[in-house]
Tab-separated table of C-alpha atoms in Angstrom:
chain	number	residue	atom	x	y	z
A	287	MET	CA	0.115	-0.074	0.088
A	288	PHE	CA	1.034	3.326	-1.000
A	289	GLY	CA	2.763	5.280	1.675
A	290	LEU	CA	2.354	2.482	4.954
A	291	PHE	CA	5.367	2.404	4.869
A	292	LYS	CA	7.121	5.844	4.212
A	293	LYS	CA	8.387	6.681	7.732
A	294	ASN	CA	9.645	10.668	7.019
A	295	LYS	CA	12.888	11.997	7.600
A	296	LYS	CA	13.158	13.677	11.471
A	297	ILE	CA	16.181	16.345	12.301
A	298	ASP	CA	17.628	16.253	16.011
A	299	ILE	CA	18.259	20.996	16.096
A	300	TYR	CA	20.015	21.256	19.466
A	301	SER	CA	20.475	24.965	20.850
A	302	PRO	CA	22.907	26.821	19.362
A	303	VAL	CA	23.699	28.571	23.007
A	304	THR	CA	23.690	28.049	26.703
A	305	GLY	CA	20.522	29.504	27.870
A	306	ARG	CA	15.884	29.750	26.902
A	307	ALA	CA	14.736	28.971	23.768
A	308	VAL	CA	11.674	31.998	23.237
A	309	PRO	CA	8.968	31.017	20.419
A	310	ILE	CA	9.847	33.287	17.202
A	311	THR	CA	7.087	35.691	17.697
A	312	LYS	CA	9.105	36.889	20.491
A	313	VAL	CA	11.928	38.575	18.709
A	314	PRO	CA	11.836	41.935	18.197
A	315	ASP	CA	12.046	42.767	15.105
A	316	GLU	CA	9.979	42.144	12.104
A	317	VAL	CA	11.665	40.267	9.467
A	318	PHE	CA	11.938	37.025	12.353
A	319	SER	CA	8.595	37.679	14.175
A	320	SER	CA	6.283	37.790	10.734
A	321	LYS	CA	8.293	34.286	9.513
A	322	MET	CA	9.231	36.448	6.509
A	323	VAL	CA	12.752	35.310	5.695
A	324	GLY	CA	11.876	31.187	7.272
A	325	ASP	CA	10.183	29.507	10.360
A	326	GLY	CA	11.821	28.106	13.393
A	327	MET	CA	12.934	29.927	17.014
A	328	ALA	CA	14.853	32.154	19.397
A	329	PHE	CA	17.162	32.351	22.398
A	330	GLU	CA	18.046	34.267	24.832
A	331	PRO	CA	21.549	33.984	25.433
A	332	ASP	CA	23.657	33.673	29.162
A	333	GLU	CA	27.208	33.375	28.499
A	334	GLY	CA	28.534	34.583	24.923
A	335	ILE	CA	29.710	31.319	22.874
A	336	LEU	CA	26.721	30.392	19.563
A	337	TYR	CA	27.481	27.193	19.061
A	338	SER	CA	26.660	24.362	16.022
A	339	PRO	CA	23.189	23.424	16.430
A	340	ILE	CA	23.948	20.609	13.610
A	341	ASP	CA	26.105	19.148	11.736
A	342	GLY	CA	26.681	20.406	8.723
A	343	GLU	CA	28.420	23.509	5.939
A	344	ILE	CA	29.526	26.788	6.446
A	345	VAL	CA	26.970	28.607	3.769
A	346	GLN	CA	28.843	31.711	5.177
A	347	VAL	CA	29.340	34.122	7.746
A	348	PHE	CA	28.802	37.872	7.587
A	349	PRO	CA	31.123	39.966	6.869
A	350	THR	CA	30.436	41.785	10.490
A	351	ASN	CA	30.151	38.165	12.020
A	352	HIS	CA	27.016	38.525	13.807
A	353	ALA	CA	25.273	35.969	11.559
A	354	VAL	CA	25.868	32.626	9.953
A	355	GLY	CA	23.915	30.510	7.425
A	356	ILE	CA	24.530	27.064	8.063
A	357	LYS	CA	23.461	23.897	5.752
A	358	THR	CA	23.170	20.168	6.304
A	359	LYS	CA	23.716	16.861	5.018
A	360	ASP	CA	20.152	16.104	3.928
A	361	GLY	CA	20.351	20.448	2.052
A	362	LEU	CA	17.590	22.520	4.899
A	363	GLU	CA	19.397	25.913	5.468
A	364	ILE	CA	20.046	26.842	8.768
A	365	LEU	CA	20.295	30.636	9.860
A	366	LEU	CA	21.482	31.872	13.053
A	367	HIS	CA	21.559	35.721	13.348
A	368	ILE	CA	23.072	36.544	17.227
A	369	GLY	CA	21.150	39.920	18.561
A	370	ILE	CA	18.981	41.731	17.067
A	371	ASP	CA	20.216	45.220	14.644
A	372	THR	CA	23.894	44.070	15.282
A	373	VAL	CA	25.102	44.707	12.186
A	374	ILE	CA	25.212	48.924	13.829
A	375	MET	CA	28.247	47.109	15.489
A	376	LYS	CA	30.040	46.648	12.787
A	377	GLY	CA	31.628	43.531	13.378
A	378	GLU	CA	32.678	44.994	17.153
A	379	GLY	CA	32.828	42.727	20.125
A	380	PHE	CA	32.288	39.186	17.485
A	381	GLU	CA	34.815	36.697	16.329
A	382	ARG	CA	34.590	33.941	13.977
A	383	PHE	CA	36.345	30.545	14.668
A	384	VAL	CA	34.716	29.321	11.297
A	385	ASN	CA	34.038	30.206	7.541
A	386	ALA	CA	32.356	29.725	4.674
A	387	GLY	CA	32.835	25.696	3.408
A	388	ASP	CA	34.274	24.680	6.741
A	389	LYS	CA	32.372	21.306	8.324
A	390	VAL	CA	31.098	21.937	10.971
A	391	SER	CA	29.532	19.289	14.218
A	392	ALA	CA	26.577	20.053	16.327
A	393	GLY	CA	28.002	21.666	19.039
A	394	GLN	CA	31.668	23.579	17.594
A	395	LYS	CA	31.972	26.819	18.573
A	396	LEU	CA	31.089	29.077	15.323
A	397	VAL	CA	31.342	33.133	16.740
A	398	GLU	CA	32.263	34.158	20.508
A	399	PHE	CA	30.804	37.232	21.037
A	400	ASP	CA	30.250	40.270	23.435
A	401	LEU	CA	27.341	40.384	25.641
A	402	ASP	CA	27.146	43.071	27.457
A	403	LEU	CA	28.240	45.590	24.785
A	404	ILE	CA	25.244	43.929	22.529
A	405	LYS	CA	22.970	44.767	25.457
A	406	LYS	CA	24.448	47.970	25.342
A	407	MET	CA	24.926	48.999	21.455
A	408	ALA	CA	21.829	46.783	20.075
A	409	LYS	CA	18.256	45.935	20.345
A	410	SER	CA	18.592	42.975	21.900
A	411	VAL	CA	20.000	40.003	22.324
A	412	ILE	CA	17.643	37.936	21.324
A	413	THR	CA	19.451	35.258	17.907
A	414	PRO	CA	16.880	33.449	15.727
A	415	LEU	CA	17.335	30.050	14.489
A	416	ILE	CA	15.637	30.079	10.851
A	417	ILE	CA	14.934	27.415	8.911
A	418	THR	CA	15.156	29.040	5.086
A	419	ASN	CA	14.366	26.903	3.061
A	420	MET	CA	10.250	25.955	4.679
A	421	ASP	CA	9.712	23.774	1.655
A	422	MET	CA	11.475	21.275	2.642
A	423	VAL	CA	9.551	20.906	5.560
A	424	ASP	CA	6.868	18.925	6.781
A	425	LYS	CA	6.453	19.994	10.718
A	426	ILE	CA	8.862	21.936	13.176
A	427	LYS	CA	8.224	20.990	16.839
A	428	CYS	CA	9.874	23.189	19.669
A	429	ASN	CA	11.002	23.074	23.170
A	430	TYR	CA	11.140	26.289	25.156
A	431	GLY	CA	12.146	27.063	28.373
A	432	ASN	CA	16.106	26.637	29.245
A	433	ALA	CA	18.739	25.161	26.435
A	434	SER	CA	21.829	24.191	26.284
A	435	GLN	CA	23.800	22.112	23.081
A	436	LYS	CA	23.180	19.449	25.339
A	437	THR	CA	19.132	19.605	24.646
A	438	ILE	CA	17.961	18.901	21.051
A	439	ALA	CA	15.920	22.557	20.870
A	440	ALA	CA	13.681	21.539	17.930
A	441	SER	CA	12.549	18.373	15.998
A	442	ILE	CA	11.765	18.728	12.130
A	443	THR	CA	10.151	16.352	9.783
A	444	LEU	CA	11.194	16.330	6.536
A	445	ARG	CA	8.820	16.411	3.922
B	278	MET	CA	15.727	41.396	-18.989
B	279	GLU	CA	18.012	42.047	-16.425
B	280	ARG	CA	18.808	45.246	-14.924
B	281	LYS	CA	22.347	46.550	-12.578
B	282	ALA	CA	22.230	47.612	-9.113
B	283	ILE	CA	24.636	48.868	-6.423
B	284	VAL	CA	24.818	47.988	-2.497
B	285	LYS	CA	24.237	51.198	-0.932
B	286	ASN	CA	23.947	49.523	2.615
B	287	GLU	CA	26.683	50.277	4.963
B	288	ALA	CA	26.679	46.789	6.106
B	289	GLY	CA	25.626	45.134	3.189
B	290	LEU	CA	23.126	42.762	2.419
B	291	HIS	CA	22.259	41.859	5.586
B	292	ALA	CA	19.647	40.133	7.821
B	293	ARG	CA	16.534	43.128	7.607
B	294	PRO	CA	17.300	43.704	3.541
B	295	ALA	CA	17.923	40.655	2.871
B	296	GLY	CA	14.903	39.788	4.540
B	297	ILE	CA	12.909	42.331	2.817
B	298	LEU	CA	14.585	41.300	-0.946
B	299	VAL	CA	14.007	37.547	-1.020
B	300	LYS	CA	9.636	38.300	0.529
B	301	LYS	CA	9.856	40.880	-2.570
B	302	ALA	CA	11.186	38.308	-5.245
B	303	ASN	CA	8.676	35.673	-3.540
B	304	GLY	CA	5.726	37.940	-5.020
B	305	TYR	CA	6.465	37.056	-8.105
B	306	LYS	CA	6.036	34.514	-10.711
B	307	SER	CA	9.486	35.225	-13.006
B	308	GLN	CA	12.001	32.652	-11.650
B	309	ILE	CA	15.038	35.452	-10.274
B	310	GLU	CA	18.595	36.256	-9.430
B	311	ILE	CA	20.934	37.585	-8.392
B	312	ILE	CA	24.640	37.101	-9.693
B	313	PHE	CA	27.938	38.817	-8.873
B	314	ASN	CA	31.548	37.828	-9.077
B	315	GLY	CA	30.310	35.500	-11.899
B	316	LYS	CA	28.480	33.524	-8.858
B	317	LYS	CA	24.774	33.192	-9.653
B	318	VAL	CA	21.906	32.444	-6.853
B	319	SER	CA	18.259	32.421	-6.973
B	320	ALA	CA	16.862	36.056	-5.009
B	321	LYS	CA	13.975	33.977	-3.280
B	322	SER	CA	16.225	32.395	-1.143
B	323	ILE	CA	18.142	34.118	1.844
B	324	MET	CA	20.710	31.941	2.229
B	325	GLY	CA	21.413	31.931	-1.196
B	326	ILE	CA	21.998	35.432	-0.671
B	327	MET	CA	24.017	35.417	2.174
B	328	SER	CA	26.482	32.352	0.236
B	329	LEU	CA	27.319	35.539	-1.948
B	330	GLY	CA	28.774	38.341	0.680
B	331	LEU	CA	27.746	40.891	-0.946
B	332	PHE	CA	28.914	44.509	0.887
B	333	LYS	CA	28.314	48.418	0.311
B	334	GLY	CA	29.524	48.637	-3.290
B	335	SER	CA	29.104	45.532	-4.151
B	336	GLU	CA	27.821	45.568	-7.685
B	337	ILE	CA	25.050	42.582	-8.981
B	338	ILE	CA	22.763	41.899	-11.555
B	339	VAL	CA	19.573	41.478	-11.282
B	340	SER	CA	17.725	38.891	-13.838
B	341	ALA	CA	14.638	37.208	-14.547
B	342	LYS	CA	12.828	35.123	-16.551
B	343	GLY	CA	8.502	34.849	-17.232
B	344	GLU	CA	5.452	37.192	-17.296
B	345	ASP	CA	6.367	39.779	-14.894
B	346	ALA	CA	9.846	39.566	-15.289
B	347	VAL	CA	10.234	43.537	-16.782
B	348	GLU	CA	8.200	44.222	-12.968
B	349	ALA	CA	10.542	42.546	-10.771
B	350	VAL	CA	13.483	43.327	-12.154
B	351	ASN	CA	12.735	46.797	-11.875
B	352	THR	CA	11.155	46.870	-8.015
B	353	LEU	CA	13.897	44.239	-6.983
B	354	VAL	CA	16.813	47.453	-8.661
B	355	GLU	CA	14.865	49.977	-6.604
B	356	LEU	CA	14.872	48.966	-3.184
B	357	ILE	CA	18.266	47.801	-3.232
B	358	GLU	CA	19.502	51.477	-5.262
B	359	ASP	CA	16.960	53.073	-2.576
B	360	GLY	CA	19.507	51.551	0.130
B	361	PHE	CA	15.795	49.247	1.304
B	362	GLY	CA	15.524	52.626	2.851
B	363	GLU	CA	17.522	52.800	5.583
B	364	ILE	CA	19.962	55.334	4.011
């Protein structure tokens, strides 16, 4: 019977920071909260380190080091954006540890950032994690609350 | 149909302008591409645009194929040249 044994692939995404996972609608920026570029969730970091949420390859690190794009081997595209309006900091307080083309593992350090400086200079430290190619996704199940590299922040079921 | 455009934003095409560009591009039926330094990406995907690493002053080509190609290219070029309202 067609479809009886079809099992849609599930991908686990770990928290990219130590802190708390919150709904994407809490992000004070319409580009993310309105799901303009994709669906996902956000994180309130307690520590200034961004870790890779998944195994994959770095698509790009923004020149000012405040955002990273990752592509997984299944083709899922994930955008991580540290803080809101952090682009105005022009890279101050951000240090990258990876570059475009690098292969990364879940839990690997991507960027170090100065939390206090972000709080002073930018709009917010809330860090969105967005899946930018939602056409591949059937559903996203998010786990909100306390989060760390060891906690599964979201389970993605592919189409 | 294709036209050149120059990225005007101080921080290049960062998340907000890229998001606006992608949302606008997705509103058109045509296939739309951004070409930079010999690399071609779909204007309908933010990851593709991010991979170009566009900075202030980058000269790009907006190219579209389809029934609303002319409107698509003109609207997107205008958006880019206006700095997405940031400048």
